Amino acid sequence: MAILVTGGAGYIGSHAARALRRSGYEVVLYDNLSAGFRRLAQGFELVEGDIADEARLRPVLARVDAVMHFAAHAYVGESVENPRKYFRNNVTTALSLLNSVLDAGIRRFVFSSSCAVYGVPERIPITERTSREPVNPYGASKLFFENALEAYGRAYGLRSVRLRYFNAAGAADSEDERGEIGELHDPETHLIPLALAATANGPELQICGSDYPTADGTCVRDYIHVNDLADAHVRALQYLERSGNEKGEDSLALNLGAGRGYSVLEVIRAVEYVTGRAVRRTMGPRRAGDPPVLVADPAKAQSLLGWSAKRNFSDIVSSAWAWMRKIERREAA
Ligand code: UDP
């Protein structure tokens, strides 16, 4: 069985591609390399193209059985400043991809959604029944696409699993993949790599807000190891293979988180513990669009996919650190 992975040269897509290959799937990566990196796609067939390019996609879709869609912009702060970019890519071009998929006769689709669809939830932990009221354009763009998938399921029998990630973090940790792939973003805006960089030559970390209604005043997030996320994608695909219902009624939305939250200050302490170095930091203002607390209730993914996080927070920080040191050594060489 062959799977098209859009955004396969990106952080999460490249980890999912390897998990799929380990499980025996044929994998084709599709990426325009606007945010992806050729090095993360090494060892795979990579088709360079835009998801809105129907002519480029058509022959590729003709030889796959399912699609995993990762290609998207994913910076909450940037989405507030430049919503046009987010709606163009995460909605307009994503819909074009969806139509190409449908026209190619493919009926299995796994989507990278986000806990950002929930906005500022009333209750923690967040279940999938929580109302979806995003507070930033990034979350709104993900919600729009989720709604499209639901409608396409009802109307055309497109079966989908919409995976609502909490905070993806860490790097590949298996014997053969350690140091080969990990978190790469340009620019980097995510907390863990920035905190790690602030122990070394990187800029000082700015803590985005210390007046939130949380125990220590900083935002709380549920960090989930990227290899655990990758494993969930394989299980989601297997779920779609098992459960055939042409009306798309077996489509699912699932939270992927560890079910435990860490504040920004707790993350900094963990980084200092793992690296044995101080994180240089300052307190800064809140970042627009950030909800105070996002922690998953991952019970539904456990019951329907048999999935739960296998790696803990310390595994996340230490694998991210190992990856960062590897890059530094490579760049210094
Ligand atoms: N954060 C921070 N300083 C930074 C980057 C992020 O304090 O330089 C905070 C951010 O406000 C959020 C948490 O760290 O509460 C995680 O942010 P990240 O960008 O890693 O992921 P997001 O939650 O936006 O997906």
Coordinates of C-alpha atoms and ligand atoms in Angstrom, one line a residue:
M1 CA 0.0 0.0 0.0
A2 CA 1.4 3.4 -1.0
I3 CA 0.9 6.7 1.0
L4 CA 1.4 10.2 -0.2
V5 CA 2.8 12.4 2.6
T6 CA 2.4 16.1 1.9
G7 CA 4.9 18.2 3.8
G8 CA 7.0 15.1 4.1
A9 CA 10.2 17.2 4.2
G10 CA 9.0 19.0 7.3
Y11 CA 9.4 18.2 11.0
I12 CA 6.4 15.9 11.8
G13 CA 5.9 14.7 8.2
S14 CA 9.5 13.3 8.0
H15 CA 9.0 11.4 11.3
A16 CA 5.7 10.0 10.1
A17 CA 7.3 8.9 6.8
R18 CA 9.8 6.8 8.6
A19 CA 7.2 5.3 10.9
L20 CA 5.1 4.4 7.8
R21 CA 8.1 2.8 6.1
R22 CA 8.9 0.8 9.3
S23 CA 5.3 -0.5 9.2
G24 CA 5.8 -1.7 5.6
Y25 CA 4.1 1.1 3.6
E26 CA 5.5 2.5 0.4
V27 CA 5.9 6.2 0.9
V28 CA 6.0 9.1 -1.5
L29 CA 6.9 12.6 -0.1
Y30 CA 5.4 15.7 -1.7
D31 CA 6.8 19.1 -0.6
N32 CA 7.5 22.4 -2.2
L33 CA 10.5 22.9 0.2
S34 CA 9.2 26.4 1.2
A35 CA 9.4 25.4 4.8
G36 CA 10.7 21.8 4.5
F37 CA 14.3 20.6 4.2
R38 CA 15.7 18.3 1.6
R39 CA 17.9 16.6 4.3
L40 CA 14.8 15.5 6.2
A41 CA 13.6 13.8 3.1
Q42 CA 16.8 11.9 2.4
G43 CA 16.3 8.2 1.6
F44 CA 12.7 8.8 0.2
E45 CA 11.2 9.6 -3.1
L46 CA 10.5 13.3 -2.9
V47 CA 8.3 15.0 -5.5
E48 CA 8.8 18.7 -5.4
G49 CA 5.6 20.6 -5.9
D50 CA 2.9 22.7 -4.5
I51 CA -0.3 21.1 -3.2
A52 CA -2.3 23.5 -5.3
D53 CA -0.6 22.3 -8.5
E54 CA -3.2 19.8 -9.8
A55 CA -1.2 18.8 -12.8
R56 CA 1.8 17.9 -10.8
L57 CA -0.2 16.1 -8.2
R58 CA -2.4 14.0 -10.6
P59 CA 0.2 11.4 -11.6
V60 CA 1.5 11.1 -8.0
L61 CA -2.1 10.6 -6.6
A62 CA -2.7 7.9 -9.3
R63 CA -0.2 5.6 -7.6
V64 CA -1.1 6.0 -3.9
D65 CA -3.9 4.6 -1.8
A66 CA -4.1 7.2 0.9
V67 CA -2.9 10.7 1.8
M68 CA -1.4 12.1 5.0
H69 CA -1.6 15.9 4.8
F70 CA 1.1 17.8 6.8
A71 CA 1.9 20.7 4.5
A72 CA 0.8 23.8 6.4
H73 CA 2.0 26.9 8.1
A74 CA 2.0 26.4 11.8
Y75 CA 3.1 29.5 13.8
V76 CA 0.3 30.8 16.0
G77 CA 2.0 34.3 16.4
E78 CA 2.6 34.7 12.7
S79 CA -1.0 33.7 11.9
V80 CA -2.2 36.7 14.0
E81 CA 0.2 39.0 12.1
N82 CA -0.3 37.6 8.6
P83 CA -3.7 35.7 8.5
R84 CA -3.8 36.0 4.7
K85 CA -0.8 33.7 4.5
Y86 CA -2.5 31.2 6.8
F87 CA -5.9 31.2 5.0
R88 CA -4.3 31.0 1.6
N89 CA -2.1 27.9 2.4
N90 CA -4.0 26.1 5.2
V91 CA -7.4 26.6 3.6
T92 CA -7.4 27.6 -0.1
T93 CA -4.6 25.5 -1.3
A94 CA -5.4 22.7 1.1
L95 CA -8.9 22.6 -0.4
S96 CA -7.4 22.3 -3.8
L97 CA -5.4 19.3 -2.6
L98 CA -8.5 17.8 -1.1
N99 CA -10.4 18.1 -4.4
S100 CA -7.5 16.5 -6.3
V101 CA -7.5 13.6 -3.8
L102 CA -11.2 13.2 -4.3
D103 CA -10.9 13.3 -8.1
A104 CA -8.2 10.7 -8.0
G105 CA -10.7 8.3 -6.3
I106 CA -8.8 8.2 -3.0
R107 CA -11.0 7.9 0.1
R108 CA -8.6 7.7 3.0
F109 CA -7.1 10.9 4.4
V110 CA -5.2 11.6 7.6
F111 CA -5.0 15.3 8.6
S112 CA -2.6 17.2 10.9
S113 CA -5.0 19.2 12.9
S114 CA -4.3 21.0 16.1
C115 CA -5.5 21.6 19.6
A116 CA -5.6 25.3 18.4
V117 CA -9.1 24.4 17.1
Y118 CA -10.4 24.5 20.8
G119 CA -9.4 28.1 21.5
V120 CA -9.5 28.8 25.2
P121 CA -11.3 25.8 26.6
E122 CA -13.5 26.0 29.7
R123 CA -12.4 22.7 31.1
I124 CA -9.0 21.0 31.3
P125 CA -8.1 18.3 30.2
I126 CA -9.6 18.9 26.8
T127 CA -11.8 16.1 25.3
E128 CA -12.8 15.9 21.7
R129 CA -16.3 17.0 22.7
T130 CA -15.0 20.4 23.8
S131 CA -16.5 23.2 21.6
R132 CA -14.2 24.4 18.8
E133 CA -13.8 28.1 19.1
P134 CA -10.3 29.0 17.9
V135 CA -8.7 32.3 19.1
N136 CA -6.1 32.7 16.4
P137 CA -6.2 32.4 12.5
Y138 CA -4.0 29.3 12.6
G139 CA -6.6 27.5 14.7
A140 CA -9.4 28.9 12.5
S141 CA -7.7 27.5 9.4
K142 CA -7.3 24.1 10.9
L143 CA -11.0 24.1 12.0
F144 CA -12.1 25.1 8.5
F145 CA -10.3 22.1 7.0
E146 CA -11.7 19.8 9.6
N147 CA -15.2 21.0 8.7
A148 CA -14.4 20.4 5.0
L149 CA -13.3 16.8 5.8
E150 CA -16.5 16.2 7.7
A151 CA -18.6 17.5 4.9
Y152 CA -16.7 15.5 2.3
G153 CA -17.1 12.5 4.4
R154 CA -20.9 12.8 4.5
A155 CA -21.3 13.9 0.8
Y156 CA -18.6 11.8 -1.0
G157 CA -17.6 9.0 1.4
L158 CA -14.1 10.4 2.0
R159 CA -13.0 8.8 5.3
S160 CA -10.6 10.8 7.4
V161 CA -8.9 10.9 10.8
R162 CA -8.2 14.4 12.0
L163 CA -5.4 14.3 14.5
R164 CA -5.4 17.2 16.9
Y165 CA -1.8 17.6 18.0
F166 CA -0.9 19.2 21.2
N167 CA 2.7 20.5 21.3
A168 CA 4.9 18.3 19.0
A169 CA 8.5 18.2 20.3
G170 CA 11.6 16.0 20.5
A171 CA 13.5 14.2 17.8
A172 CA 13.9 10.7 16.4
D173 CA 15.2 8.5 19.1
S174 CA 15.6 5.0 17.6
E175 CA 19.1 3.5 17.1
D176 CA 19.1 3.9 13.3
E177 CA 17.4 7.3 13.2
R178 CA 18.9 9.2 16.1
G179 CA 20.6 12.3 14.8
E180 CA 19.2 11.8 11.3
I181 CA 16.1 13.9 11.7
G182 CA 14.6 16.2 14.3
E183 CA 13.0 19.6 14.7
L184 CA 14.0 22.1 12.0
H185 CA 12.2 25.3 11.5
D186 CA 13.4 28.5 9.9
P187 CA 12.8 30.8 11.7
E188 CA 12.6 28.7 14.9
T189 CA 9.8 30.0 17.2
H190 CA 9.1 26.9 19.4
L191 CA 9.9 26.9 23.0
I192 CA 12.0 23.8 23.5
P193 CA 14.5 24.4 20.7
L194 CA 14.8 28.1 21.6
A195 CA 15.4 27.2 25.3
L196 CA 18.1 24.7 24.3
A197 CA 19.7 27.3 22.0
A198 CA 19.6 29.8 24.8
T199 CA 21.9 27.5 26.8
A200 CA 24.5 27.8 24.1
N201 CA 25.1 30.4 21.3
G202 CA 21.5 31.2 20.6
P203 CA 19.7 34.3 21.6
E204 CA 18.3 34.8 25.0
L205 CA 14.9 33.2 25.5
Q206 CA 12.0 35.5 25.9
I207 CA 9.3 34.1 28.1
C208 CA 6.0 35.1 26.5
G209 CA 3.9 36.3 29.4
S210 CA 4.2 35.7 33.1
D211 CA 0.7 37.0 34.2
Y212 CA -1.4 34.1 33.0
P213 CA -3.9 32.5 35.4
T214 CA -1.6 29.4 36.0
A215 CA 0.4 28.3 39.0
D216 CA 3.5 30.2 38.1
G217 CA 2.0 32.7 35.7
T218 CA 3.4 31.2 32.5
C219 CA 1.5 29.2 29.8
V220 CA 1.0 25.5 30.2
R221 CA 1.3 23.1 27.3
D222 CA 1.0 19.3 26.7
Y223 CA 4.3 18.3 25.0
I224 CA 4.1 15.1 22.9
H225 CA 7.1 13.3 21.4
V226 CA 7.2 13.5 17.6
N227 CA 7.8 9.7 17.3
D228 CA 4.7 9.1 19.4
L229 CA 2.8 11.4 17.0
A230 CA 4.3 9.5 14.0
D231 CA 3.1 6.2 15.6
A232 CA -0.5 7.6 15.9
H233 CA -0.5 8.4 12.2
V234 CA 0.3 4.8 11.3
R235 CA -2.5 3.6 13.6
A236 CA -4.9 6.1 12.1
L237 CA -4.2 4.7 8.7
Q238 CA -4.7 1.2 9.9
Y239 CA -8.0 2.3 11.5
L240 CA -9.1 3.6 8.1
E241 CA -8.1 0.3 6.4
R242 CA -10.0 -1.7 9.0
S243 CA -13.2 0.3 9.1
G244 CA -14.8 0.5 5.8
N245 CA -18.0 2.6 5.7
E246 CA -18.7 4.3 2.4
K247 CA -20.6 7.1 4.0
G248 CA -17.5 8.3 5.8
E249 CA -19.4 7.7 9.1
D250 CA -16.3 6.1 10.6
S251 CA -14.3 9.3 10.3
L252 CA -12.7 10.4 13.5
A253 CA -11.2 13.4 15.3
L254 CA -8.7 12.5 18.0
N255 CA -6.6 14.4 20.5
L256 CA -2.9 13.5 20.5
G257 CA -1.2 14.6 23.7
A258 CA 0.4 13.1 26.8
G259 CA -2.3 14.3 29.1
R260 CA 0.1 16.2 31.3
G261 CA 0.9 19.9 31.2
Y262 CA 4.2 21.8 31.7
S263 CA 4.6 25.5 32.2
V264 CA 7.2 27.5 30.3
L265 CA 9.2 27.8 33.6
E266 CA 9.0 24.0 34.1
V267 CA 10.2 23.5 30.5
I268 CA 13.2 25.8 31.2
R269 CA 14.0 23.9 34.4
A270 CA 13.9 20.6 32.5
V271 CA 16.2 22.0 29.8
E272 CA 18.6 23.2 32.5
Y273 CA 18.6 19.8 34.1
V274 CA 19.2 17.8 30.8
T275 CA 21.9 20.2 29.5
G276 CA 23.5 21.0 32.8
R277 CA 23.6 24.6 31.6
A278 CA 21.6 27.8 32.4
V279 CA 18.9 29.0 30.0
R280 CA 19.6 32.7 29.5
R281 CA 16.1 34.3 29.6
T282 CA 14.1 37.4 30.1
M283 CA 10.4 38.0 30.9
G284 CA 8.5 39.4 28.0
P285 CA 4.9 40.3 27.1
R286 CA 2.3 37.8 26.1
R287 CA 2.3 36.5 22.5
A288 CA -1.0 37.3 20.7
G289 CA -3.2 34.3 20.2
D290 CA -1.8 32.1 23.1
P291 CA -4.4 30.4 25.3
P292 CA -3.2 30.0 29.0
V293 CA -3.5 26.2 29.3
L294 CA -3.8 23.4 26.7
V295 CA -3.7 19.9 28.0
A296 CA -5.3 16.9 26.3
D297 CA -7.5 14.1 27.4
P298 CA -6.0 11.4 25.2
A299 CA -8.5 8.7 26.2
K300 CA -10.3 8.5 22.9
A301 CA -7.1 7.8 20.9
Q302 CA -6.2 5.1 23.5
S303 CA -9.6 3.4 23.1
L304 CA -10.0 3.6 19.3
L305 CA -6.4 3.4 18.2
G306 CA -4.7 1.7 21.2
W307 CA -2.4 4.7 21.2
S308 CA -0.8 6.5 24.1
A309 CA 2.4 8.5 24.6
K310 CA 5.3 6.1 25.2
R311 CA 7.9 8.8 25.8
N312 CA 7.9 11.1 28.7
F313 CA 8.9 14.8 29.0
S314 CA 12.5 14.0 29.8
D315 CA 12.8 11.8 26.7
I316 CA 11.4 14.8 24.7
V317 CA 14.0 17.2 26.0
S318 CA 16.9 14.8 25.9
S319 CA 16.2 13.7 22.3
A320 CA 15.8 17.4 21.2
W321 CA 19.1 18.2 22.9
A322 CA 20.9 15.2 21.2
W323 CA 19.6 16.4 17.8
M324 CA 20.6 20.0 18.4
R325 CA 24.2 19.0 19.4
K326 CA 24.4 16.8 16.3
I327 CA 23.5 19.7 14.0
E328 CA 25.9 22.0 15.8
R329 CA 28.7 19.5 15.3
R330 CA 27.8 19.0 11.7
E331 CA 27.8 22.8 11.1
A332 CA 31.1 23.3 12.9
A333 CA 32.7 20.5 10.8
Ligands
UDP1 N1 7.0 30.5 24.3 C1 7.8 31.4 25.0 N2 8.9 31.9 24.4 C2 9.2 31.6 23.1 C3 8.4 30.7 22.4 C4 7.3 30.2 23.0 O1 7.6 31.7 26.2 O2 10.2 32.1 22.6 C5 5.8 29.9 25.0 C6 4.5 30.2 24.2 O3 3.9 31.4 24.6 C7 3.7 29.0 24.5 C8 4.7 27.9 24.8 O4 5.9 28.6 25.0 O5 3.0 29.2 25.7 C9 4.8 26.9 23.6 O6 5.0 27.7 22.4 P1 5.4 27.1 21.1 O7 5.6 28.2 20.1 O8 6.6 26.1 21.3 O9 4.2 26.2 20.6 P2 2.6 26.6 20.4 O10 2.0 26.4 21.7 O11 2.6 28.0 19.9 O12 2.2 25.6 19.4

